[in-house]
Coordinates of C-alpha atoms and ligand atoms in Angstrom, one line a residue:
X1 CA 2.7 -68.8 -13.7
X2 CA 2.5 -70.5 -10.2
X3 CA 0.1 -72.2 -8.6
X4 CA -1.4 -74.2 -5.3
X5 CA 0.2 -77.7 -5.0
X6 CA 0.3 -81.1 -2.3
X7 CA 3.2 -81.9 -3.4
X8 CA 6.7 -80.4 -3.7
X9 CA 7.9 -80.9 -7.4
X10 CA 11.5 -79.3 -7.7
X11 CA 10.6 -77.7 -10.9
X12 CA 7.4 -77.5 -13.0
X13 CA 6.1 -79.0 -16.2
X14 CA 5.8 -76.8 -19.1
X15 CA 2.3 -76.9 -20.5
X16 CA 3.6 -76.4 -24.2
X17 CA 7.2 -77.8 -24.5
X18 CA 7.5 -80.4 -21.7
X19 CA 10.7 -78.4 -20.6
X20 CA 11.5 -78.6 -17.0
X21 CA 11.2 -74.9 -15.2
X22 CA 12.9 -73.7 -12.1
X23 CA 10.3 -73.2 -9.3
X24 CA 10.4 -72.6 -5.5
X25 CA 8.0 -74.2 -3.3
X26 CA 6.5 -72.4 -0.4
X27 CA 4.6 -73.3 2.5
X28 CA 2.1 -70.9 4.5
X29 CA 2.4 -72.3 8.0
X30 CA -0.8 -70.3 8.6
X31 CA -2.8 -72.9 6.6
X32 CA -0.5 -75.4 6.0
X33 CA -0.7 -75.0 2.2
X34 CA 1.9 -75.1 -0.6
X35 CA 2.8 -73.2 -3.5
X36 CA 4.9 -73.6 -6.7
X37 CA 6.2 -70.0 -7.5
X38 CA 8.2 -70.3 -11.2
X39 CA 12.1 -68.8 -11.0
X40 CA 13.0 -67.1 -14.4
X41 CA 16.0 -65.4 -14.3
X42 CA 17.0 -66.1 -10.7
X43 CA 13.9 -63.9 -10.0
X44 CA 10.3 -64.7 -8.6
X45 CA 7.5 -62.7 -9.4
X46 CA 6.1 -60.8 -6.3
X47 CA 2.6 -61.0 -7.8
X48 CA 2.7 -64.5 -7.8
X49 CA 2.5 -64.3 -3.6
X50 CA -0.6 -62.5 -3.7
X51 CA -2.6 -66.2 -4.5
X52 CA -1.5 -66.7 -1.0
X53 CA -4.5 -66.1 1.5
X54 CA -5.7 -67.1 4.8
X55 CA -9.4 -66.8 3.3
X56 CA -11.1 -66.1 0.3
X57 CA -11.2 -62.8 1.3
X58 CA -7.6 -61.6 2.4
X59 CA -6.0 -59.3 0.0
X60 CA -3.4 -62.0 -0.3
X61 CA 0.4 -61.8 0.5
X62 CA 2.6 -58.8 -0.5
X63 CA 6.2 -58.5 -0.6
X64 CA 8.3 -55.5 1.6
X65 CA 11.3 -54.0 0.2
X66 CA 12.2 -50.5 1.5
X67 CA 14.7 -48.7 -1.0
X68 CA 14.4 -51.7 -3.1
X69 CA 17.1 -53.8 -1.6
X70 CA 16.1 -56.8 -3.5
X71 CA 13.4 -56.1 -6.0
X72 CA 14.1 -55.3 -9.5
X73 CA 11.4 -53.3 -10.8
X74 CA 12.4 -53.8 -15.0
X75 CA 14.1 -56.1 -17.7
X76 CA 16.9 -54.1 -19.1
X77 CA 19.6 -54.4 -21.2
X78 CA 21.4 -50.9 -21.4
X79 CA 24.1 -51.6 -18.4
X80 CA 25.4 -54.5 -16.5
X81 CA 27.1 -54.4 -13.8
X82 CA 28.8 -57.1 -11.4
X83 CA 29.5 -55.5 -7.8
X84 CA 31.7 -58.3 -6.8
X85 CA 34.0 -58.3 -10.5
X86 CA 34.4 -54.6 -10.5
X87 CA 32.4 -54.8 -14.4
X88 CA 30.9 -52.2 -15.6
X89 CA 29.7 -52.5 -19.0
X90 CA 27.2 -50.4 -21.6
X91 CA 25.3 -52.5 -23.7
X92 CA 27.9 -55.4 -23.2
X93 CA 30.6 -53.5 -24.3
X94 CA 33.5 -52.9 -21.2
X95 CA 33.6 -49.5 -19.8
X96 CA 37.6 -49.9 -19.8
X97 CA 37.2 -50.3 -23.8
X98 CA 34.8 -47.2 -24.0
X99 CA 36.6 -44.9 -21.9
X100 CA 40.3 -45.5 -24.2
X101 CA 38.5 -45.9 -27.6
X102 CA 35.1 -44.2 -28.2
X103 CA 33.5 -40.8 -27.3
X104 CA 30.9 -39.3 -25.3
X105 CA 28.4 -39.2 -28.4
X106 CA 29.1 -42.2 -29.3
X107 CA 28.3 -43.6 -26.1
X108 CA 25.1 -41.4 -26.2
X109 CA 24.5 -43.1 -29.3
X110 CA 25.1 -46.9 -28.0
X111 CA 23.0 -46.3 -24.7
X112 CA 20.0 -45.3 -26.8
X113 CA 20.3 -47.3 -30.2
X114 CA 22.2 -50.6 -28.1
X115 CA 25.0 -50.5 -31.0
X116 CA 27.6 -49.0 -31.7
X117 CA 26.6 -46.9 -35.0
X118 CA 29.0 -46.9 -38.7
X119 CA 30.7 -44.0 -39.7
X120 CA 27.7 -42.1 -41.4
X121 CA 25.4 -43.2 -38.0
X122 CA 27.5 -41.5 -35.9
X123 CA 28.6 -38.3 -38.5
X124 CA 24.1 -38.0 -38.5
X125 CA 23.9 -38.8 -34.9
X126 CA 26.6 -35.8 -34.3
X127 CA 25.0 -33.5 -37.0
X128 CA 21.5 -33.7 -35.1
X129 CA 22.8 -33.3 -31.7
X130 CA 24.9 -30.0 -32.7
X131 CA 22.3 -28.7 -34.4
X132 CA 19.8 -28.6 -31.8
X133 CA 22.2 -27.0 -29.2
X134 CA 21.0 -23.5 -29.2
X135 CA 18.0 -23.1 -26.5
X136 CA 14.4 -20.2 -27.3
X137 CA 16.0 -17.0 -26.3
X138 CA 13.0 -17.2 -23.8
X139 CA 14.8 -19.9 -21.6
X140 CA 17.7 -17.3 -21.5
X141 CA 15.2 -14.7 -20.6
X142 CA 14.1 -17.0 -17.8
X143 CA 16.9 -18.5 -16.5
X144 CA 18.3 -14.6 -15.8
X145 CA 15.1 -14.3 -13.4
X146 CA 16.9 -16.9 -11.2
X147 CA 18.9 -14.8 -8.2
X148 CA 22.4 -14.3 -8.6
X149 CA 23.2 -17.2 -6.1
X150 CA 20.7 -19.6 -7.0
X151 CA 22.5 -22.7 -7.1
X152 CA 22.8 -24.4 -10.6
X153 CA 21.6 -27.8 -10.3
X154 CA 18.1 -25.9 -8.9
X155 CA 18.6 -24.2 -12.2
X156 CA 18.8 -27.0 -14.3
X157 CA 16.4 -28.5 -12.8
X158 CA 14.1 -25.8 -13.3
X159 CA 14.9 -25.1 -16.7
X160 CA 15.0 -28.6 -18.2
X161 CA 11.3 -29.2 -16.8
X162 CA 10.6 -26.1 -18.3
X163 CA 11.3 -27.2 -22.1
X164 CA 8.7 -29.4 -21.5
X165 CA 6.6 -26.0 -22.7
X166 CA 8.7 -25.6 -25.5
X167 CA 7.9 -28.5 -27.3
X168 CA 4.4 -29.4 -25.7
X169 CA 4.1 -31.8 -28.6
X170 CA 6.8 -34.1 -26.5
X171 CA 3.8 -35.4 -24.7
X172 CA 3.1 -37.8 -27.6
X173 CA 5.0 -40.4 -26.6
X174 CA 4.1 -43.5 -28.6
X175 CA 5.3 -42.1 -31.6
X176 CA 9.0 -43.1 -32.3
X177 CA 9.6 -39.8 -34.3
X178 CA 8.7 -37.7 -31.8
X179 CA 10.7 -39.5 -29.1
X180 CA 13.5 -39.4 -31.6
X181 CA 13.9 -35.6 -31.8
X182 CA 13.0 -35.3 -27.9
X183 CA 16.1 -37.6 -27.2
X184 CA 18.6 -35.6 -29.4
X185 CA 17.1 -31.7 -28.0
X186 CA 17.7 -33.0 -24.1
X187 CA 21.1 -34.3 -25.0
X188 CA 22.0 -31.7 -27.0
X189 CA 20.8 -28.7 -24.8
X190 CA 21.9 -30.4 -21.1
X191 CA 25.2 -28.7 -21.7
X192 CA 23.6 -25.4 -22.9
X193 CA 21.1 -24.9 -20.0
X194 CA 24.6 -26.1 -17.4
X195 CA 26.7 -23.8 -19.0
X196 CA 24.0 -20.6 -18.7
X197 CA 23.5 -21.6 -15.0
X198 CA 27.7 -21.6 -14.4
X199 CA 27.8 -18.2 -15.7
X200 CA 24.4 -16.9 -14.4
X201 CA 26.0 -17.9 -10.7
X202 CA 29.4 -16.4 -11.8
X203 CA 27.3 -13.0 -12.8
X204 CA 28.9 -13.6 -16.5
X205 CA 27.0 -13.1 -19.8
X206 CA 26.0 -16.4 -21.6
X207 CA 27.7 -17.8 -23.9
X208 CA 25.6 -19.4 -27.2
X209 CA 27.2 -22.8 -28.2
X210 CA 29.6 -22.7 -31.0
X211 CA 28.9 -25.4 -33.5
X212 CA 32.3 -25.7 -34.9
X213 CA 33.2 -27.3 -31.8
X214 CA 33.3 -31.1 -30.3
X215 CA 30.2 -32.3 -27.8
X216 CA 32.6 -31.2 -24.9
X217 CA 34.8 -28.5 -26.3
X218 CA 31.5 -26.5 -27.0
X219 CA 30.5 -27.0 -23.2
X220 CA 33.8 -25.7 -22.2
X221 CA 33.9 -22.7 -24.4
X222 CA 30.3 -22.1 -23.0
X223 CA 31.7 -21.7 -19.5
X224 CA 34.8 -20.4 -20.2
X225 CA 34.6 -18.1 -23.1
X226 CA 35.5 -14.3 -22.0
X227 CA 36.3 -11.5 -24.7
X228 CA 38.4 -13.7 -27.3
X229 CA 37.0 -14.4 -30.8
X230 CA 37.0 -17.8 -31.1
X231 CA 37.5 -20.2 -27.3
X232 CA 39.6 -22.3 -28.3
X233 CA 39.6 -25.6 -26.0
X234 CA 43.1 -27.3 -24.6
X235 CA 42.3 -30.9 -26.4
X236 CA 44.0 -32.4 -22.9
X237 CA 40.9 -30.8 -21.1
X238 CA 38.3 -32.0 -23.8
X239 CA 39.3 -35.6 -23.8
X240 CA 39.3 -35.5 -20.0
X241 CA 36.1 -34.2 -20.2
X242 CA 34.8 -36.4 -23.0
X243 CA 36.0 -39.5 -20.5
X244 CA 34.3 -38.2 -17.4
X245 CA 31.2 -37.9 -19.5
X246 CA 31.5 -41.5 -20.7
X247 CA 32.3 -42.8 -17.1
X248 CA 29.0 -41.3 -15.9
X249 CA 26.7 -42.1 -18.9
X250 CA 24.6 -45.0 -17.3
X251 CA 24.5 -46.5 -14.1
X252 CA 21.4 -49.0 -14.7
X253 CA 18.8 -48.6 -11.5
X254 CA 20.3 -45.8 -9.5
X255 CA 17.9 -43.6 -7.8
X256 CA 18.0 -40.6 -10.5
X257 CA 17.3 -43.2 -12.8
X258 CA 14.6 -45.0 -11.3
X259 CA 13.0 -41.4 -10.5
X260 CA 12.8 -41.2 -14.3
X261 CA 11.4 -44.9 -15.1
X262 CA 9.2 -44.0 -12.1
X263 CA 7.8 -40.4 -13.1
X264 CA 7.7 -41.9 -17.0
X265 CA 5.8 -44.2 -16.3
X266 CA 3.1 -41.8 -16.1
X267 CA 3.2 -41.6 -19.7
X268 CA 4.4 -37.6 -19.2
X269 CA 6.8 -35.8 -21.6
X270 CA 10.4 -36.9 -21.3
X271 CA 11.7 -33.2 -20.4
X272 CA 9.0 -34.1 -16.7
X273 CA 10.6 -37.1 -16.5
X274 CA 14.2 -35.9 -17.0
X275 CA 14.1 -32.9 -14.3
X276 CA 12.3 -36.0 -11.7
X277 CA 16.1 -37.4 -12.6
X278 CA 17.9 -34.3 -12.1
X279 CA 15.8 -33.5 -8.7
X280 CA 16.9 -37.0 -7.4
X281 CA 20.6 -36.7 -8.6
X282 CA 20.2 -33.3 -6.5
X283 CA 20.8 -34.9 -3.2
X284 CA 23.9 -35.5 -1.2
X285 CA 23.6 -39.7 -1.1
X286 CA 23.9 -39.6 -4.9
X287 CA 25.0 -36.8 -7.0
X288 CA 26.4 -34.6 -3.9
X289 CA 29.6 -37.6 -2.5
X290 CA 32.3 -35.6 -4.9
X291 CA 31.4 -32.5 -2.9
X292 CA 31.7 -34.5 0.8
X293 CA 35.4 -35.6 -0.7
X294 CA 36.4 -31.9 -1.5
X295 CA 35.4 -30.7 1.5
X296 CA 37.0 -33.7 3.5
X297 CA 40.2 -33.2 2.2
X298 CA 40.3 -29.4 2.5
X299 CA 39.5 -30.3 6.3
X300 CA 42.5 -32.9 6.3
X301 CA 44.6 -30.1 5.2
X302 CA 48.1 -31.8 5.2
X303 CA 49.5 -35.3 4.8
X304 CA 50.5 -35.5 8.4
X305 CA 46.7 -35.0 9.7
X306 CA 45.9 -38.3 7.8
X307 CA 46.5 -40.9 10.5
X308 CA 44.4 -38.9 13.0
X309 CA 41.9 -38.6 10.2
X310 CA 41.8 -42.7 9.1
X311 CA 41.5 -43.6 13.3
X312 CA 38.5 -40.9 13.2
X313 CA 36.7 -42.8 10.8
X314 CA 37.7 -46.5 12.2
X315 CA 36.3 -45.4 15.3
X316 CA 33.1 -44.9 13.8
X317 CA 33.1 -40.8 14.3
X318 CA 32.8 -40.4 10.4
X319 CA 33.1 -42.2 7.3
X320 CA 35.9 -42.0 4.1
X321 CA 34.4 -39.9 1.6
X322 CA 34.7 -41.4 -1.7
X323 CA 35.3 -44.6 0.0
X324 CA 32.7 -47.4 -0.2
X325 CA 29.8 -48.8 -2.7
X326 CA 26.5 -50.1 -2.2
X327 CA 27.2 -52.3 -5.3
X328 CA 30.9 -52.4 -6.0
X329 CA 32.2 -54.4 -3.1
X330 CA 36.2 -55.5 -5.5
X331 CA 36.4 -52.0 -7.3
X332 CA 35.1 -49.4 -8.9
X333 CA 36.1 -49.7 -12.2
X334 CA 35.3 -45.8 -13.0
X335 CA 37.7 -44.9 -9.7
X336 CA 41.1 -46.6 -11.8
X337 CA 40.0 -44.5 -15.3
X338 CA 39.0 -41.7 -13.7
X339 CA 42.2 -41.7 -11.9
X340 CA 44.2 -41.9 -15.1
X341 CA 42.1 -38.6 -16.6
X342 CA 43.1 -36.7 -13.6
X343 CA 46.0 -37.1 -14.2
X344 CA 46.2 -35.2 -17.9
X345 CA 43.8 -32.2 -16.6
X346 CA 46.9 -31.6 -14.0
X347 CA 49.4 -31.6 -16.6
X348 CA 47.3 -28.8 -18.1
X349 CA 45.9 -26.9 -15.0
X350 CA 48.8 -27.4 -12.7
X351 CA 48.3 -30.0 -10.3
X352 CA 45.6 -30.1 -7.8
X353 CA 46.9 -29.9 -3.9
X354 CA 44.8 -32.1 -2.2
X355 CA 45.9 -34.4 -5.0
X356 CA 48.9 -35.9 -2.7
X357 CA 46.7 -35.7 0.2
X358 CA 44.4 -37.8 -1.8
X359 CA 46.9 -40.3 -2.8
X360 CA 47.8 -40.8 0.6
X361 CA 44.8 -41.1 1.7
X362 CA 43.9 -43.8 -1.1
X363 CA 47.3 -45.6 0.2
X364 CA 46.6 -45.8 3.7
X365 CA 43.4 -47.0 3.6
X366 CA 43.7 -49.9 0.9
X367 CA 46.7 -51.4 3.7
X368 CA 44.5 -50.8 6.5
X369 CA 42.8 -54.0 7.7
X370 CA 39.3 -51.9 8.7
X371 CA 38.9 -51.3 5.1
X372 CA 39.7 -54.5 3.5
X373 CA 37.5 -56.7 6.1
X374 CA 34.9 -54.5 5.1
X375 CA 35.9 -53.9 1.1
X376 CA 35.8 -50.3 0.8
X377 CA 37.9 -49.3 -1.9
X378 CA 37.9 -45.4 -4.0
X379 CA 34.6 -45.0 -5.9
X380 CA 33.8 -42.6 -9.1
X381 CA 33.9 -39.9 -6.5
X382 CA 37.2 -40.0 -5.0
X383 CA 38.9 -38.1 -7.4
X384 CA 36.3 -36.4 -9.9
X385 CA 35.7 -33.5 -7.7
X386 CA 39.4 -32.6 -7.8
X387 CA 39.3 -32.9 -11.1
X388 CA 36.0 -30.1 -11.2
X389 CA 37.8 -27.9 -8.9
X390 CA 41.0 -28.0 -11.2
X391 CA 38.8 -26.9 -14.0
X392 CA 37.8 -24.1 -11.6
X393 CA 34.3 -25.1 -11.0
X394 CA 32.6 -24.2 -8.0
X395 CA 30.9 -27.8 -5.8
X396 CA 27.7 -26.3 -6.6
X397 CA 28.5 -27.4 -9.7
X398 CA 29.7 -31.0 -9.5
X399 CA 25.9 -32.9 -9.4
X400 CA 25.3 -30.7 -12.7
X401 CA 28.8 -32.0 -14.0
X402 CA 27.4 -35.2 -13.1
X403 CA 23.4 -34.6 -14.8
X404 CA 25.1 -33.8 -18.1
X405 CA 26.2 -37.1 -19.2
X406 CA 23.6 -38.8 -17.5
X407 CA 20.8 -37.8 -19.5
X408 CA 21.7 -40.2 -22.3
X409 CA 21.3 -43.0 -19.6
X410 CA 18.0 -41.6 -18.1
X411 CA 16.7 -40.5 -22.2
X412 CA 17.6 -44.6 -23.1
X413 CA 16.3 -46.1 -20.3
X414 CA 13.4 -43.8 -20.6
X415 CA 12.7 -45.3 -24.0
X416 CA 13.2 -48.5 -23.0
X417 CA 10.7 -48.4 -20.3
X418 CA 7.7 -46.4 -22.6
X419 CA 8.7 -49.5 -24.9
X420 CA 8.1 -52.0 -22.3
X421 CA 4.6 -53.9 -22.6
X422 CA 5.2 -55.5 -19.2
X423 CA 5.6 -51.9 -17.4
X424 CA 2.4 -50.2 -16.6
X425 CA 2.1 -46.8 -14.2
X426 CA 4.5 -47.4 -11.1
X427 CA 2.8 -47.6 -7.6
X428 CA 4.1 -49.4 -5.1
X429 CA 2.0 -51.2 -2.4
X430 CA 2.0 -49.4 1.2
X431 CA 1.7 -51.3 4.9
X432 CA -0.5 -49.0 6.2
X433 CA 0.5 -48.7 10.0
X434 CA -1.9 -45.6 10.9
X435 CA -5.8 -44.9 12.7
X436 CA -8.6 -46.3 11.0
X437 CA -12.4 -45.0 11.1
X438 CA -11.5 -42.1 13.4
X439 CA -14.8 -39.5 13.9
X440 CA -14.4 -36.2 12.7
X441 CA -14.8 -33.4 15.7
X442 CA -15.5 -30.3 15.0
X443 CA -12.2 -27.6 15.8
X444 CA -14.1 -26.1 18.8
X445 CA -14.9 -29.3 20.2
X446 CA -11.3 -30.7 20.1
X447 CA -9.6 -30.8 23.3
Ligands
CMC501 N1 34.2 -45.0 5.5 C1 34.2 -45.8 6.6 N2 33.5 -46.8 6.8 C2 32.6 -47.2 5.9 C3 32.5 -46.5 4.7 C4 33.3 -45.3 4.5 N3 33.2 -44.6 3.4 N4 31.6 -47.1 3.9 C5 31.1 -48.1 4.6 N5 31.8 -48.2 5.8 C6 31.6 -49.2 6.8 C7 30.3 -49.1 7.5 O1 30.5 -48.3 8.7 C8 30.0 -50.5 7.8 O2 30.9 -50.9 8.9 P1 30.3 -51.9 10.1 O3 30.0 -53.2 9.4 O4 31.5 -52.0 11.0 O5 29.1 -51.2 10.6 C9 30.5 -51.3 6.6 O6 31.5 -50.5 6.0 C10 29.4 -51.5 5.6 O7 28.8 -50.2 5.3 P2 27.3 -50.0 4.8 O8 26.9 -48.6 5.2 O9 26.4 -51.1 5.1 O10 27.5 -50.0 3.2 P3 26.5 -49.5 2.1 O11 26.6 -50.4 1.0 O12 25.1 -49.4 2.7 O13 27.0 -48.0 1.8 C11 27.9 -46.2 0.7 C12 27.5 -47.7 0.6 C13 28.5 -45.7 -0.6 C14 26.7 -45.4 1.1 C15 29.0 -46.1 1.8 O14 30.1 -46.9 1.5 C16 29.4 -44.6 2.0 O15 28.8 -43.9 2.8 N6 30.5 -44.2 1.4 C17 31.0 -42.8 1.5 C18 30.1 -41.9 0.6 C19 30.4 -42.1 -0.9 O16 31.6 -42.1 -1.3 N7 29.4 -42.1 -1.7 C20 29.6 -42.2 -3.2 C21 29.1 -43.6 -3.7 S1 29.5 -43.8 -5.4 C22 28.5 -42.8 -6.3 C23 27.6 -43.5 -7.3 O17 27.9 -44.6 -7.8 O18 26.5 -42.9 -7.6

């Protein structure tokens, strides 16, 4: 609530309670006039600027926020994060914890539920998701129809939107059930629909999940099982895997994920909603940085190109891969866990090369003045792509490496926002800045 005021109260008077509210008073210098705007949660409402007018009939004032700099756009309380600390943490609970004690499903299961389930939760939870693994042979029939080189996020992308027409019921989201089962089939096939695009680019039959197996086992013997009987997964490799999937479970308002709120909130089917995620997640700026590292350090080549390398990017002719965070501005608590998980996939797959050149990197540049003034330190991305390529997957593959796990996030802050009484279909406001009431000429008239 806000309203026009003469005076400038430092907070507001409660209508019902007497309690004392946090307000900011503002003064349009056009007219002179004041408003009381209320604070709740360190946060005005942008709404409330629109009682602000020159004249009765001026649309009133609107706020301007390009990429959303400052605006949150929902309440949510899946993730927290604190740039400045270095905290990341899933429905209060600290990544750090997550990543040495629990598993990916169980994570799933926290993101979307907001506890941590008992036993028999998380033994149903499991059961449902494994169950639902296998995709319609039709999708199989479909995704062969893709060329051989088609790249396999484009795939997933494709084929995820696509199950939307499996399960046309999925449209009726108000009812919990139906969500329910929608939540589990998305998390449960992701892995199936990655692992068909991995062999369809590799030209290799697909492999049908194997229900004996764990959540990330089963993904690996999807991509990796050749003529044996049974795959058998190296338990080093799944518990690397099952941490990597942890690390990138949720990431509150990213741009994948606000695709999803944003494209959700049209009330479509969460399978639409998913592949807007997976399209955003797509691009280089935020599913594509593990790729830019790769290919960086394959360009540094050897440890003694790294000085010539670091003065490059001081001068300004290119930046640090995997360096750097829009929000994390201490660490990146993912880089130090991720690190660690890298570690036990080398012990199995023989370590990495660029892995020294890496390290040397990393050491350089945390004693270099140029990136402590301006507090770049190693993000998620620094050394998850070395740890793709050491399971021999392709960069085409990393942002899919990446979609995976993320669908839990996008699927619980999906339901979160359907939930929401406050959120209604998004659509932004627009400056308009182009010709008005222009006269239509005919083509042969127009010179
Ligand atoms: N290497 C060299 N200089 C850098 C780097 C870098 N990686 N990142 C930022 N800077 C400099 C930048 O030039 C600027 O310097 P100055 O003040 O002298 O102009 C200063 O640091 C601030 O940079 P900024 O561009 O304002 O920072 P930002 O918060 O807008 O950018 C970022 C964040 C992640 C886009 C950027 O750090 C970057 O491009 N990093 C490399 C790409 C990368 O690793 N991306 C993965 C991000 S983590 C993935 C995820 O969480 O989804």
């Amino acid at each position: 609530m806000s309203s026009e005021t003469e005076t400038q109260p430092d907070v507001a008077q409660d209508g019902h309670h007497g309690e004392r509210r946090d307000t900011l008073t503002v003064t349009d210098n056009r007219t002179g006039k004041q408003y009381d705007v209320e604070i709740d949660d360190g946060t005005v409402r942008s709404i409330d600027f629109r009682q602000i007018k020159v004249s009765d009939d001026d649309f009133g004032l609107m706020t301007y926020d390009p990429a959303y700099l400052n605006t949150a756009s929902c309440r949510s309380a899946i993730t927290f994060l604190d740039g400045e600390a270095g905290v990341l943490e899933y429905r209060g609970y600290p990544i750090e914890q997550l990543a040495e004690n629990s598993s990916y499903l169980e994570v799933a299961y926290l993101l979307v539920h907001g506890d941590l389930p008992t036993q028999a939760e998380l033994d149903e939870w499991t059961h449902q998701v494994t169950i639902h693994t296998f995709v319609h042979e039709n999708v199989k029939s479909f995704m062969q129809g893709f060329r051989h080189d088609a790249h396999p996020m484009g795939m997933l992308l494709g084929s995820v939107g696509a199950l939307s027409t499996f399960y046309p019921d999925a449209n009726e989201i108000d009812d919990p059930e139906n969500r329910y089962i929608q939540t589990i089939r998305l998390i449960a096939k992701m892995p199936t629909l990655a692992a068909f695009a991995f062999r369809h680019s590799n030209g290799q039959p697909y492999v049908y999940p194997d229900n004996d197996l764990w959540y990330p086992g089963n993904f690996l013997n999807m991509l990796y099982k050749m003529t044996e009987l049974k795959y058998e997964p190296d338990p080093r490799l799944e518990r690397a895997l099952d941490i990597l999937f942890i690390l990138h479970a949720d990431h509150e308002q990213n741009c994948s994920t606000s695709a999803v709120r944003q494209v959700g909130s049209s009330r479509v089917d969460p399978y639409s909603a998913v592949a807007a995620g997976v399209g955003a997640l797509y691009g280089p700026l935020h599913g594509g940085a593990n790729e830019a590292v790769l290919r960086m350090l394959h360009r540094i080549e050897r440890k003694e190109n790294i000085p010539d390398f670091v003065a490059g990017v001081k001068e300004g002719k290119e930046r640090l891969m995997g360096f750097g965070h829009r929000v994390y501005k201490n660490y990146d608590p993912r880089a130090r866990i991720i690190k660690q998980a890298a570690d036990d996939v080398f012990e199995v797959t023989g370590k990495n090369p660029l892995l020294d050149i890496a390290l040397e990197l990393e050491r350089i540049a945390l004693e270099d003045d140029y990136f402590i003034e301006r507090k770049l330190y190693p993000n998620v991305d620094f050394y998850s792509g070395l740890i793709y390529e050491a399971l021999g997957m392709p960069v085409s593959m990393f942002p899919v490496m990446f979609a995976i796990p993320r669908t839990s996030g996008w699927i619980a802050q999906w339901l979160e926002m359907v939930q929401d009484k406050e959120q209604k279909i998004a659509r932004p406001r627009q400056i308009y800045t182009g010709q008005r009431g222009r006269e239509y000429v005919p083509v042969g008239q127009r010179g």
